[in-house]
Amino acid sequence: MSIIMSETISIWVTTTLRQPWILSKIAAPKAQLSTLPSEPVIASKKPLKVDLVGGKRYSWCTCGHSKKQPFCDGAHKTKAEGLVPLRFVPEQDSTAWLCGCKYTNNPPYCDGTHKQDFIKSAQIPEQTNS
Ligand code: FES
């Protein structure tokens, strides 16, 4: 029993630390803490297939506001306070499916989270140039 509780707590802590905005999906807070980062917007309800070059540094958009999805264009600086891009360097040339919904538990890669109801039923905000 304690092993199961320990693993459950470990998964919760890991998920919460990596994606603190997920708390708003599983619990209705009575007050919004000003220290929580902005919640990402869903850029796409499907993953985006990209060809990656081994050894090259990429910045995966975590806020969903970038117009260069799935990569960062700096939009987080004005539209998503507290969120920063995830930088990663693939070891070798590869083709990958990067998350477009921004709620993956294995960033920057799609893990199938986009198939969950809260993504499928979400409205995608209209992209503007402002
Ligand atoms: S597109 Fe985000 S988990 Fe698949």
PDB file of C-alpha atoms and ligand atoms in Angstrom:
ATOM      1  CA  MET A   1       0.000   0.000   0.000  1.00  0.00           C
ATOM      2  CA  SER A   2       2.744   2.462   0.908  1.00  0.00           C
ATOM      3  CA  ILE A   3       4.563   1.674  -2.343  1.00  0.00           C
ATOM      4  CA  ILE A   4       1.430   2.516  -4.335  1.00  0.00           C
ATOM      5  CA  MET A   5       0.923   5.759  -2.378  1.00  0.00           C
ATOM      6  CA  SER A   6       4.577   6.656  -2.813  1.00  0.00           C
ATOM      7  CA  GLU A   7       4.415   6.138  -6.594  1.00  0.00           C
ATOM      8  CA  THR A   8       1.152   8.083  -6.815  1.00  0.00           C
ATOM      9  CA  ILE A   9       2.625  11.004  -4.890  1.00  0.00           C
ATOM     10  CA  SER A  10       5.789  10.838  -6.993  1.00  0.00           C
ATOM     11  CA  ILE A  11       3.806  10.995 -10.253  1.00  0.00           C
ATOM     12  CA  TRP A  12       1.666  13.860  -8.904  1.00  0.00           C
ATOM     13  CA  VAL A  13       4.701  15.852  -7.782  1.00  0.00           C
ATOM     14  CA  THR A  14       6.530  15.237 -11.060  1.00  0.00           C
ATOM     15  CA  THR A  15       3.526  16.280 -13.146  1.00  0.00           C
ATOM     16  CA  THR A  16       2.755  19.277 -10.970  1.00  0.00           C
ATOM     17  CA  LEU A  17       6.305  20.591 -10.960  1.00  0.00           C
ATOM     18  CA  ARG A  18       6.667  20.243 -14.710  1.00  0.00           C
ATOM     19  CA  GLN A  19       3.211  21.576 -15.511  1.00  0.00           C
ATOM     20  CA  PRO A  20       1.886  23.667 -12.586  1.00  0.00           C
ATOM     21  CA  TRP A  21      -0.982  24.966 -14.710  1.00  0.00           C
ATOM     22  CA  ILE A  22      -2.414  21.424 -14.739  1.00  0.00           C
ATOM     23  CA  LEU A  23      -3.628  22.094 -11.194  1.00  0.00           C
ATOM     24  CA  SER A  24      -6.374  24.269 -12.636  1.00  0.00           C
ATOM     25  CA  LYS A  25      -7.558  21.250 -14.670  1.00  0.00           C
ATOM     26  CA  ILE A  26      -7.822  18.887 -11.695  1.00  0.00           C
ATOM     27  CA  ALA A  27      -8.839  21.254  -8.926  1.00  0.00           C
ATOM     28  CA  ALA A  28     -10.795  24.482  -8.821  1.00  0.00           C
ATOM     29  CA  PRO A  29      -8.625  26.865  -6.809  1.00  0.00           C
ATOM     30  CA  LYS A  30     -10.395  29.472  -4.711  1.00  0.00           C
ATOM     31  CA  ALA A  31      -7.637  31.951  -5.390  1.00  0.00           C
ATOM     32  CA  GLN A  32      -5.154  32.258  -8.229  1.00  0.00           C
ATOM     33  CA  LEU A  33      -1.612  32.493  -6.933  1.00  0.00           C
ATOM     34  CA  SER A  34       0.269  35.250  -8.684  1.00  0.00           C
ATOM     35  CA  THR A  35       3.415  33.096  -8.707  1.00  0.00           C
ATOM     36  CA  LEU A  36       1.920  30.453 -10.986  1.00  0.00           C
ATOM     37  CA  PRO A  37       3.005  30.807 -14.593  1.00  0.00           C
ATOM     38  CA  SER A  38       0.483  31.539 -17.304  1.00  0.00           C
ATOM     39  CA  GLU A  39      -1.480  28.612 -18.641  1.00  0.00           C
ATOM     40  CA  PRO A  40      -0.508  27.589 -22.178  1.00  0.00           C
ATOM     41  CA  VAL A  41      -2.995  27.919 -24.987  1.00  0.00           C
ATOM     42  CA  ILE A  42      -3.643  24.982 -27.267  1.00  0.00           C
ATOM     43  CA  ALA A  43      -1.834  25.734 -30.501  1.00  0.00           C
ATOM     44  CA  SER A  44      -2.924  22.537 -32.193  1.00  0.00           C
ATOM     45  CA  LYS A  45      -5.002  19.547 -31.194  1.00  0.00           C
ATOM     46  CA  LYS A  46      -2.555  17.280 -32.991  1.00  0.00           C
ATOM     47  CA  PRO A  47       1.214  16.778 -32.859  1.00  0.00           C
ATOM     48  CA  LEU A  48       3.432  18.376 -35.468  1.00  0.00           C
ATOM     49  CA  LYS A  49       5.843  16.234 -37.490  1.00  0.00           C
ATOM     50  CA  VAL A  50       9.288  17.796 -37.790  1.00  0.00           C
ATOM     51  CA  ASP A  51      12.675  16.773 -39.129  1.00  0.00           C
ATOM     52  CA  LEU A  52      15.310  17.444 -36.465  1.00  0.00           C
ATOM     53  CA  VAL A  53      19.030  17.846 -37.030  1.00  0.00           C
ATOM     54  CA  GLY A  54      21.278  16.078 -34.551  1.00  0.00           C
ATOM     55  CA  GLY A  55      23.337  18.459 -32.411  1.00  0.00           C
ATOM     56  CA  LYS A  56      21.211  21.505 -33.302  1.00  0.00           C
ATOM     57  CA  ARG A  57      19.564  23.433 -30.460  1.00  0.00           C
ATOM     58  CA  TYR A  58      15.783  23.876 -30.687  1.00  0.00           C
ATOM     59  CA  SER A  59      13.363  25.914 -28.609  1.00  0.00           C
ATOM     60  CA  TRP A  60       9.987  24.225 -28.313  1.00  0.00           C
ATOM     61  CA  CYS A  61       7.122  26.630 -27.638  1.00  0.00           C
ATOM     62  CA  THR A  62       5.520  25.906 -24.257  1.00  0.00           C
ATOM     63  CA  CYS A  63       3.005  28.771 -24.245  1.00  0.00           C
ATOM     64  CA  GLY A  64       1.167  28.010 -27.493  1.00  0.00           C
ATOM     65  CA  HIS A  65       1.252  31.628 -28.718  1.00  0.00           C
ATOM     66  CA  SER A  66       4.122  31.235 -31.186  1.00  0.00           C
ATOM     67  CA  LYS A  67       3.295  31.609 -34.858  1.00  0.00           C
ATOM     68  CA  LYS A  68       6.220  29.283 -35.716  1.00  0.00           C
ATOM     69  CA  GLN A  69       4.727  26.162 -34.085  1.00  0.00           C
ATOM     70  CA  PRO A  70       5.986  23.957 -32.642  1.00  0.00           C
ATOM     71  CA  PHE A  71       8.955  26.267 -32.082  1.00  0.00           C
ATOM     72  CA  CYS A  72       9.294  29.477 -30.096  1.00  0.00           C
ATOM     73  CA  ASP A  73       9.095  32.903 -31.729  1.00  0.00           C
ATOM     74  CA  GLY A  74       9.367  34.894 -28.491  1.00  0.00           C
ATOM     75  CA  ALA A  75       5.613  35.435 -28.074  1.00  0.00           C
ATOM     76  CA  HIS A  76       5.783  34.164 -24.466  1.00  0.00           C
ATOM     77  CA  LYS A  77       7.534  37.398 -23.459  1.00  0.00           C
ATOM     78  CA  THR A  78       4.379  39.432 -23.986  1.00  0.00           C
ATOM     79  CA  LYS A  79       1.578  36.861 -23.919  1.00  0.00           C
ATOM     80  CA  ALA A  80       2.530  34.226 -21.331  1.00  0.00           C
ATOM     81  CA  GLU A  81       4.298  35.584 -18.290  1.00  0.00           C
ATOM     82  CA  GLY A  82       6.268  32.912 -16.471  1.00  0.00           C
ATOM     83  CA  LEU A  83       6.476  30.476 -19.377  1.00  0.00           C
ATOM     84  CA  VAL A  84       9.707  29.945 -21.254  1.00  0.00           C
ATOM     85  CA  PRO A  85      10.564  27.743 -24.225  1.00  0.00           C
ATOM     86  CA  LEU A  86      11.941  24.271 -23.665  1.00  0.00           C
ATOM     87  CA  ARG A  87      15.383  24.034 -25.195  1.00  0.00           C
ATOM     88  CA  PHE A  88      16.543  20.647 -26.438  1.00  0.00           C
ATOM     89  CA  VAL A  89      19.267  19.173 -28.630  1.00  0.00           C
ATOM     90  CA  PRO A  90      18.551  15.892 -30.427  1.00  0.00           C
ATOM     91  CA  GLU A  91      21.501  13.501 -30.415  1.00  0.00           C
ATOM     92  CA  GLN A  92      21.054  12.568 -34.070  1.00  0.00           C
ATOM     93  CA  ASP A  93      19.050  13.487 -37.150  1.00  0.00           C
ATOM     94  CA  SER A  94      15.511  12.234 -36.702  1.00  0.00           C
ATOM     95  CA  THR A  95      11.873  12.779 -37.502  1.00  0.00           C
ATOM     96  CA  ALA A  96       9.763  13.503 -34.428  1.00  0.00           C
ATOM     97  CA  TRP A  97       6.194  14.310 -33.514  1.00  0.00           C
ATOM     98  CA  LEU A  98       6.348  17.375 -31.282  1.00  0.00           C
ATOM     99  CA  CYS A  99       3.421  18.259 -29.063  1.00  0.00           C
ATOM    100  CA  GLY A 100       1.098  20.943 -30.409  1.00  0.00           C
ATOM    101  CA  CYS A 101      -1.424  20.953 -27.577  1.00  0.00           C
ATOM    102  CA  LYS A 102       1.236  21.957 -24.996  1.00  0.00           C
ATOM    103  CA  TYR A 103      -0.077  19.542 -22.350  1.00  0.00           C
ATOM    104  CA  THR A 104       2.184  16.558 -23.032  1.00  0.00           C
ATOM    105  CA  ASN A 105       3.824  14.904 -20.054  1.00  0.00           C
ATOM    106  CA  ASN A 106       6.883  14.168 -22.168  1.00  0.00           C
ATOM    107  CA  PRO A 107       7.834  17.557 -23.604  1.00  0.00           C
ATOM    108  CA  PRO A 108       8.612  18.368 -26.325  1.00  0.00           C
ATOM    109  CA  TYR A 109       7.290  15.086 -27.686  1.00  0.00           C
ATOM    110  CA  CYS A 110       3.658  14.104 -28.117  1.00  0.00           C
ATOM    111  CA  ASP A 111       2.532  11.504 -25.593  1.00  0.00           C
ATOM    112  CA  GLY A 112      -1.094  11.234 -26.696  1.00  0.00           C
ATOM    113  CA  THR A 113      -2.469  13.695 -24.145  1.00  0.00           C
ATOM    114  CA  HIS A 114      -4.167  15.543 -27.030  1.00  0.00           C
ATOM    115  CA  LYS A 115      -6.641  12.648 -27.200  1.00  0.00           C
ATOM    116  CA  GLN A 116      -8.075  13.537 -23.787  1.00  0.00           C
ATOM    117  CA  ASP A 117     -11.455  15.251 -23.586  1.00  0.00           C
ATOM    118  CA  PHE A 118     -10.168  18.523 -22.142  1.00  0.00           C
ATOM    119  CA  ILE A 119      -8.074  18.994 -25.292  1.00  0.00           C
ATOM    120  CA  LYS A 120     -10.596  17.618 -27.785  1.00  0.00           C
ATOM    121  CA  SER A 121     -13.389  19.845 -26.456  1.00  0.00           C
ATOM    122  CA  ALA A 122     -11.268  22.991 -26.032  1.00  0.00           C
ATOM    123  CA  GLN A 123     -11.685  26.049 -28.219  1.00  0.00           C
ATOM    124  CA  ILE A 124      -8.509  27.043 -30.024  1.00  0.00           C
ATOM    125  CA  PRO A 125      -8.066  30.796 -29.673  1.00  0.00           C
ATOM    126  CA  GLU A 126      -7.918  32.724 -32.901  1.00  0.00           C
ATOM    127  CA  GLN A 127      -4.346  33.710 -33.699  1.00  0.00           C
ATOM    128  CA  THR A 128      -3.857  37.453 -34.020  1.00  0.00           C
ATOM    129  CA  ASN A 129      -0.903  39.518 -35.080  1.00  0.00           C
ATOM    130  CA  SER A 130      -0.872  41.611 -31.892  1.00  0.00           C
TER     131      SER A 130
HETATM  132  S1  FES B   1      -0.185  17.060 -29.360  1.00  0.00           S
HETATM  133 FE1  FES B   1       0.136  17.392 -27.224  1.00  0.00          FE
HETATM  134  S2  FES B   1       0.232  15.353 -26.428  1.00  0.00           S
HETATM  135 FE2  FES B   1      -0.098  15.067 -28.554  1.00  0.00          FE
END
